[in-house]
Coordinates of C-alpha atoms in Angstrom, one line a residue:
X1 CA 90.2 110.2 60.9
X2 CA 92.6 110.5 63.6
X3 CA 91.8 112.3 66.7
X4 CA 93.1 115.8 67.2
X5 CA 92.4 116.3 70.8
X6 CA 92.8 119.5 72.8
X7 CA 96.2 119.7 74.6
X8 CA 96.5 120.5 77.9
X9 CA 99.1 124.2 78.7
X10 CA 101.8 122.4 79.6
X11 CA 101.5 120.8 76.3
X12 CA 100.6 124.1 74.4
X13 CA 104.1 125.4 75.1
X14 CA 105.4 122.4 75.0
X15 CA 104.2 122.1 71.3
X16 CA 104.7 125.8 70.7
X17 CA 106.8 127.1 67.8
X18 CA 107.3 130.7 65.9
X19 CA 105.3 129.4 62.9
X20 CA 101.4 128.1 62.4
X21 CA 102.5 125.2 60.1
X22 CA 105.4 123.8 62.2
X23 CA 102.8 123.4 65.1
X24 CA 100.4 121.6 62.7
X25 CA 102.8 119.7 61.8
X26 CA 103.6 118.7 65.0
X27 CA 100.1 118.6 66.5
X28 CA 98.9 115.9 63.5
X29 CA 102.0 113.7 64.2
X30 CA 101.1 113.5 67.9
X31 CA 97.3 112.5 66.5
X32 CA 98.3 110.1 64.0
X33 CA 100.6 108.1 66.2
X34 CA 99.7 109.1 70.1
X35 CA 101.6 107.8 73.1
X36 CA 99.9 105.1 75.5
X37 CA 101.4 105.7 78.6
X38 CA 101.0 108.3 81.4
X39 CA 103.0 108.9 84.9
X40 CA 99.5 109.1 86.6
X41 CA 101.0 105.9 89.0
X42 CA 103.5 108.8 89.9
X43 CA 101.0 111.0 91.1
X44 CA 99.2 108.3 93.1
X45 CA 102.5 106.9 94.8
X46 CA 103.3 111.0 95.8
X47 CA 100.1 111.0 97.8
X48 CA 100.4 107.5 99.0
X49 CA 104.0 108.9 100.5
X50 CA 103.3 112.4 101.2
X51 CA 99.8 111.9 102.9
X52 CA 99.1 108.0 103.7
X53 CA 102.7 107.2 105.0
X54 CA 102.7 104.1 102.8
X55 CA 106.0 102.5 103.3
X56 CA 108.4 102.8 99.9
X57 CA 108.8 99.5 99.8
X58 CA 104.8 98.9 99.3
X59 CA 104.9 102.0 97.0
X60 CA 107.7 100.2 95.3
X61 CA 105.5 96.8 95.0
X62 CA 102.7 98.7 93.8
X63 CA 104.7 99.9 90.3
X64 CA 106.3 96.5 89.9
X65 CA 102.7 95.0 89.6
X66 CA 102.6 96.8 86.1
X67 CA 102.7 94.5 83.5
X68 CA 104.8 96.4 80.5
X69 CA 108.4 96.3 81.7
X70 CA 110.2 99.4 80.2
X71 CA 107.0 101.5 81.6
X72 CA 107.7 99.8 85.2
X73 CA 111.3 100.5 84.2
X74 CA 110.5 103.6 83.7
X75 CA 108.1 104.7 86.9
X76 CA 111.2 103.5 88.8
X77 CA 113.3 105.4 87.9
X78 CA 111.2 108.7 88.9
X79 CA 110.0 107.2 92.1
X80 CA 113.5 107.4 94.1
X81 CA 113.6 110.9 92.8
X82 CA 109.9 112.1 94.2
X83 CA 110.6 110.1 97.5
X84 CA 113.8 112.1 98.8
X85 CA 112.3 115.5 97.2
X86 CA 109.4 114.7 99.4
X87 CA 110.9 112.9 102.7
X88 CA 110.3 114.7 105.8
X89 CA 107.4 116.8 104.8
X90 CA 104.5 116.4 106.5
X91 CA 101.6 118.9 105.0
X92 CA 99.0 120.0 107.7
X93 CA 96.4 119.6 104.1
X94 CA 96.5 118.0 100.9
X95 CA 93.9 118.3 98.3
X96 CA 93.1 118.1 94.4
X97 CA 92.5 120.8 92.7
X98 CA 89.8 121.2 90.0
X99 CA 90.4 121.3 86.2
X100 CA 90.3 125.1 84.5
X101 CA 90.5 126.3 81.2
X102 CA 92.9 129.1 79.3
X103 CA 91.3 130.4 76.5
X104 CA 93.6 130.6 73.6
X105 CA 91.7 132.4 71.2
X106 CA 89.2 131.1 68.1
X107 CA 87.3 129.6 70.9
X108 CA 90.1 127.1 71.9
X109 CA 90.1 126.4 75.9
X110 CA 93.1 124.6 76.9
X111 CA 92.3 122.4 79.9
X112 CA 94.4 122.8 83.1
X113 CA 94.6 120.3 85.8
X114 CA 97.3 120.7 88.6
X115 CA 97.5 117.2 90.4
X116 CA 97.7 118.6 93.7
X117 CA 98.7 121.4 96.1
X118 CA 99.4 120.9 99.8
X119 CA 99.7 123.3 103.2
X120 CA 102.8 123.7 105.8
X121 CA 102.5 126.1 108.6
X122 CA 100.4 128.4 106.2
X123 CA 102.1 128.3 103.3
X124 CA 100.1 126.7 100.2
X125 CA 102.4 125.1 97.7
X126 CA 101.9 123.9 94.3
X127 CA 104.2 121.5 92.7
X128 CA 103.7 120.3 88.8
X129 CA 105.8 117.7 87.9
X130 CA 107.2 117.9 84.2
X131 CA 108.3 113.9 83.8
X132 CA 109.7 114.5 80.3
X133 CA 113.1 112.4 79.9
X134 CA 114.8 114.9 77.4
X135 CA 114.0 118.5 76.0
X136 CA 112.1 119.8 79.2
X137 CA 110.6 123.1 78.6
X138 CA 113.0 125.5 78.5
X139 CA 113.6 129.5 77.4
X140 CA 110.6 131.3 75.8
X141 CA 108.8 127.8 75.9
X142 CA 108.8 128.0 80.0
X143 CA 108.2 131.1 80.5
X144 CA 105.2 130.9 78.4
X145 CA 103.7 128.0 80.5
X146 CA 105.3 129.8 84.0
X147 CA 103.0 133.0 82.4
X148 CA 99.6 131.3 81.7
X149 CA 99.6 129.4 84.8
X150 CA 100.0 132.3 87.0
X151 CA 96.9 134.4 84.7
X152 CA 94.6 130.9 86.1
X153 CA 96.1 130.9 89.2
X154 CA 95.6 134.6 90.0
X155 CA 92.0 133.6 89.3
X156 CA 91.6 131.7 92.1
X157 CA 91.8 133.1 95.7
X158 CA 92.8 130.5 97.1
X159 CA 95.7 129.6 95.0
X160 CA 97.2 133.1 94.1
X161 CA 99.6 133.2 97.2
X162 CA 100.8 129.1 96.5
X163 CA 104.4 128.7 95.9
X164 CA 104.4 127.6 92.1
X165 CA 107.3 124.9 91.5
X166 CA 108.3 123.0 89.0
X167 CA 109.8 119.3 89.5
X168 CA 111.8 118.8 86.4
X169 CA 112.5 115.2 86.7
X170 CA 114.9 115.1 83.1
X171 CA 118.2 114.1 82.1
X172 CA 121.0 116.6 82.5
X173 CA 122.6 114.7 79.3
X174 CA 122.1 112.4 76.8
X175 CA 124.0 109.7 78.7
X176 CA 123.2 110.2 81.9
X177 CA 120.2 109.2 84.7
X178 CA 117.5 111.4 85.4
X179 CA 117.7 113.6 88.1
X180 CA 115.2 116.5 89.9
X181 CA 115.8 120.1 89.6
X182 CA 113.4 122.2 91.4
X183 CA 112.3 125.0 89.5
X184 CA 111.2 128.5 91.7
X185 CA 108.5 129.6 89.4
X186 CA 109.3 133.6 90.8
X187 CA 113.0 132.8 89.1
X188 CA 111.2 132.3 85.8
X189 CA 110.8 135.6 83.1
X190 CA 107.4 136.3 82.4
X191 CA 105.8 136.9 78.6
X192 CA 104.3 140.5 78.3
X193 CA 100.9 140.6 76.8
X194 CA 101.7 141.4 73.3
X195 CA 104.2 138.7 73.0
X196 CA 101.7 136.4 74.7
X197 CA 99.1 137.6 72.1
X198 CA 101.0 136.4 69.3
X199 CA 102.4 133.1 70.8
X200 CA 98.6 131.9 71.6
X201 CA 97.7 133.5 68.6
X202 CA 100.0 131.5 66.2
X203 CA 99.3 127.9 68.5
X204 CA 95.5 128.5 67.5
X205 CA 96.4 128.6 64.0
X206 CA 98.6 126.0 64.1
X207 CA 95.9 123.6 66.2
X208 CA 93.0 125.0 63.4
X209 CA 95.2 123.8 60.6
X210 CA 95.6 120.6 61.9
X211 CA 91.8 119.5 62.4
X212 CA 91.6 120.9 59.0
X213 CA 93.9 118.8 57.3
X214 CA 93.4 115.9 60.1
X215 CA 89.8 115.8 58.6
X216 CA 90.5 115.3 55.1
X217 CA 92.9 112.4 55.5
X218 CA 92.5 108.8 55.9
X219 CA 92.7 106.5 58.8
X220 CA 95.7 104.6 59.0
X221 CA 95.7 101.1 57.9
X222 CA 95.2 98.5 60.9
X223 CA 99.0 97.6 60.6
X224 CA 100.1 101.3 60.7
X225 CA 98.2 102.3 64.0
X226 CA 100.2 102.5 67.0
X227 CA 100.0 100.4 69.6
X228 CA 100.6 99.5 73.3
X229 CA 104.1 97.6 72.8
X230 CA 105.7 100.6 70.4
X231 CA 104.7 103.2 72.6
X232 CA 107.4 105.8 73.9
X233 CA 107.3 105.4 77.5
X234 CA 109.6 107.9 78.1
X235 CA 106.9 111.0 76.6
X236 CA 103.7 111.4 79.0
X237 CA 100.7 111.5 77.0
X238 CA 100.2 114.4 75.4
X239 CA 97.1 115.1 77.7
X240 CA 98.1 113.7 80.8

C-alpha cells in the first residue's frame, strides 16, 4: 500500500480543488509516485548567507558537492535569486520557528513549519519561500494559504505583528528563467469563514477518500516504483 501522508498547508491549497474526488485523485497520484527531492539546501545556504556571512562562492561549492546533476542544476538556479533578495540585510536575530498544526476538520491536522523568521530594528519578518517552477499558488488557491497562515500565526504572540512574505521563486513563462517576486501577504484577499468552511471541508473529504481507496489497492510492482533518477526536481516534496 502506498503511503498517503499528511500534507503540509502550503500543500493543502496547493492540492486544493472545488470537488472531493479531484483532490483524491490528486492526493493518490502524489502517493503512488512521490517526488525525491526537497530545496532544504536552499534553506541552509539562506542562513549560511543571511546569518554566518559565508562567502557565495563557498555557498556556491557547498550545492555543487550534490551528486544528482539536474537537482544541483536546479539549487543553482534559485541560489543567485535568494542571494540579491537577501544582500545587505543584516538581522539583529534569526531563529527557527517550531512546527504547528491547522486542523482541517475529521480530525486531520495539517502540519506547519515556517523555516525561519528574522528581526531588523524591531520589525519581525517572516519569509516562506514557494520554490515551485511553474503554477505557483495563485487566486482562491493563495488566498486560502495567505488565510490559514495568518489564523496560526495570530496564535502566537510573538509572531502576530511579523511581516508575512511570500518569495515566489517561479517562472514568469514557459520559456523563460525563474525569477523572485515578492509577495506582501497584506496585498493578498482573505477567505471569509464560510468559504473557508467549505474549502477545508471538501480537502478532508478529498484526503479521506484517498486513504480509503489507497488502502484497498496494491503496491506497485518493483519496476513501477519511482525512483531517485526519475524524480521531478523541479516539484518540492510534497511535505517539505
Amino acid at each position: 500500500m502506498a503511503e498517503l501522508r499528511i500534507p503540509s498547508v502550503q500543500h493543502l491549497a496547493r492540492n486544493w480543488r472545488n470537488d472531493p474526488t479531484t483532490i483524491a485523485q490528486a492526493l493518490i497520484k502524489l502517493a503512488l509516485s512521490p517526488p525525491r527531492f526537497n530545496y532544504n539546501p536552499l534553506y541552509s545556504a539562506a542562513r549560511d548567507m543571511l546569518v554566518l556571512d559565508v562567502p557565495y562562492d563557498q555557498v556556491v561549492e557547498g550545492i555543487r558537492r550534490i551528486k544528482r546533476e539536474k537537482v544541483r542544476e536546479n539549487l543553482l538556479g534559485v541560489l543567485p535569486l535568494i542571494r540579491d533578495h537577501f544582500a545587505g540585510v543584516a538581522p539583529d536575530f534569526y531563529q527557527t520557528v517550531d512546527k504547528r498544526y491547522y486542523p482541517v476538520g475529521r480530525g486531520l491536522m495539517v502540519p506547519f513549519e515556517p523555516p525561519m523568521i528574522y528581526g531588523i530594528g524591531g520589525q519581525l519578518y517572516f519569509p516562506w519561500f514557494s520554490f515551485w517552477r511553474q503554477n505557483p499558488l495563485a487566486n482562491e488557491r493563495l488566498s486560502l494559504f495567505v488565510t490559514l497562515v495568518d489564523e496560526i500565526l495570530m496564535q502566537d504572540p510573538d509572531l502576530e505583528n511579523a511581516r508575512f512574505e511570500i518569495l515566489d521563486f517561479s517562472c514568469p513563462g514557459p520559456k523563460t528563467g525563474r525569477c523572485l517576486r515578492v509577495i506582501n501577504a497584506r496585498d493578498i484577499s482573505r477567505i471569509d469563514d464560510t468559504r473557508k468552511a467549505q474549502m477545508l471541508e471538501k480537502f478532508a473529504d478529498g484526503y479521506f477518500r484517498a486513504l480509503t481507496e489507497l488502502a484497498g489497492s496494491s503496491p506497485p510492482p518493483d519496476g513501477d516504483r519511482p525512483d531517485d533518477r526519475n524524480a521531478d526536481p523541479d516539484q518540492p516534496g510534497l511535505f517539505d
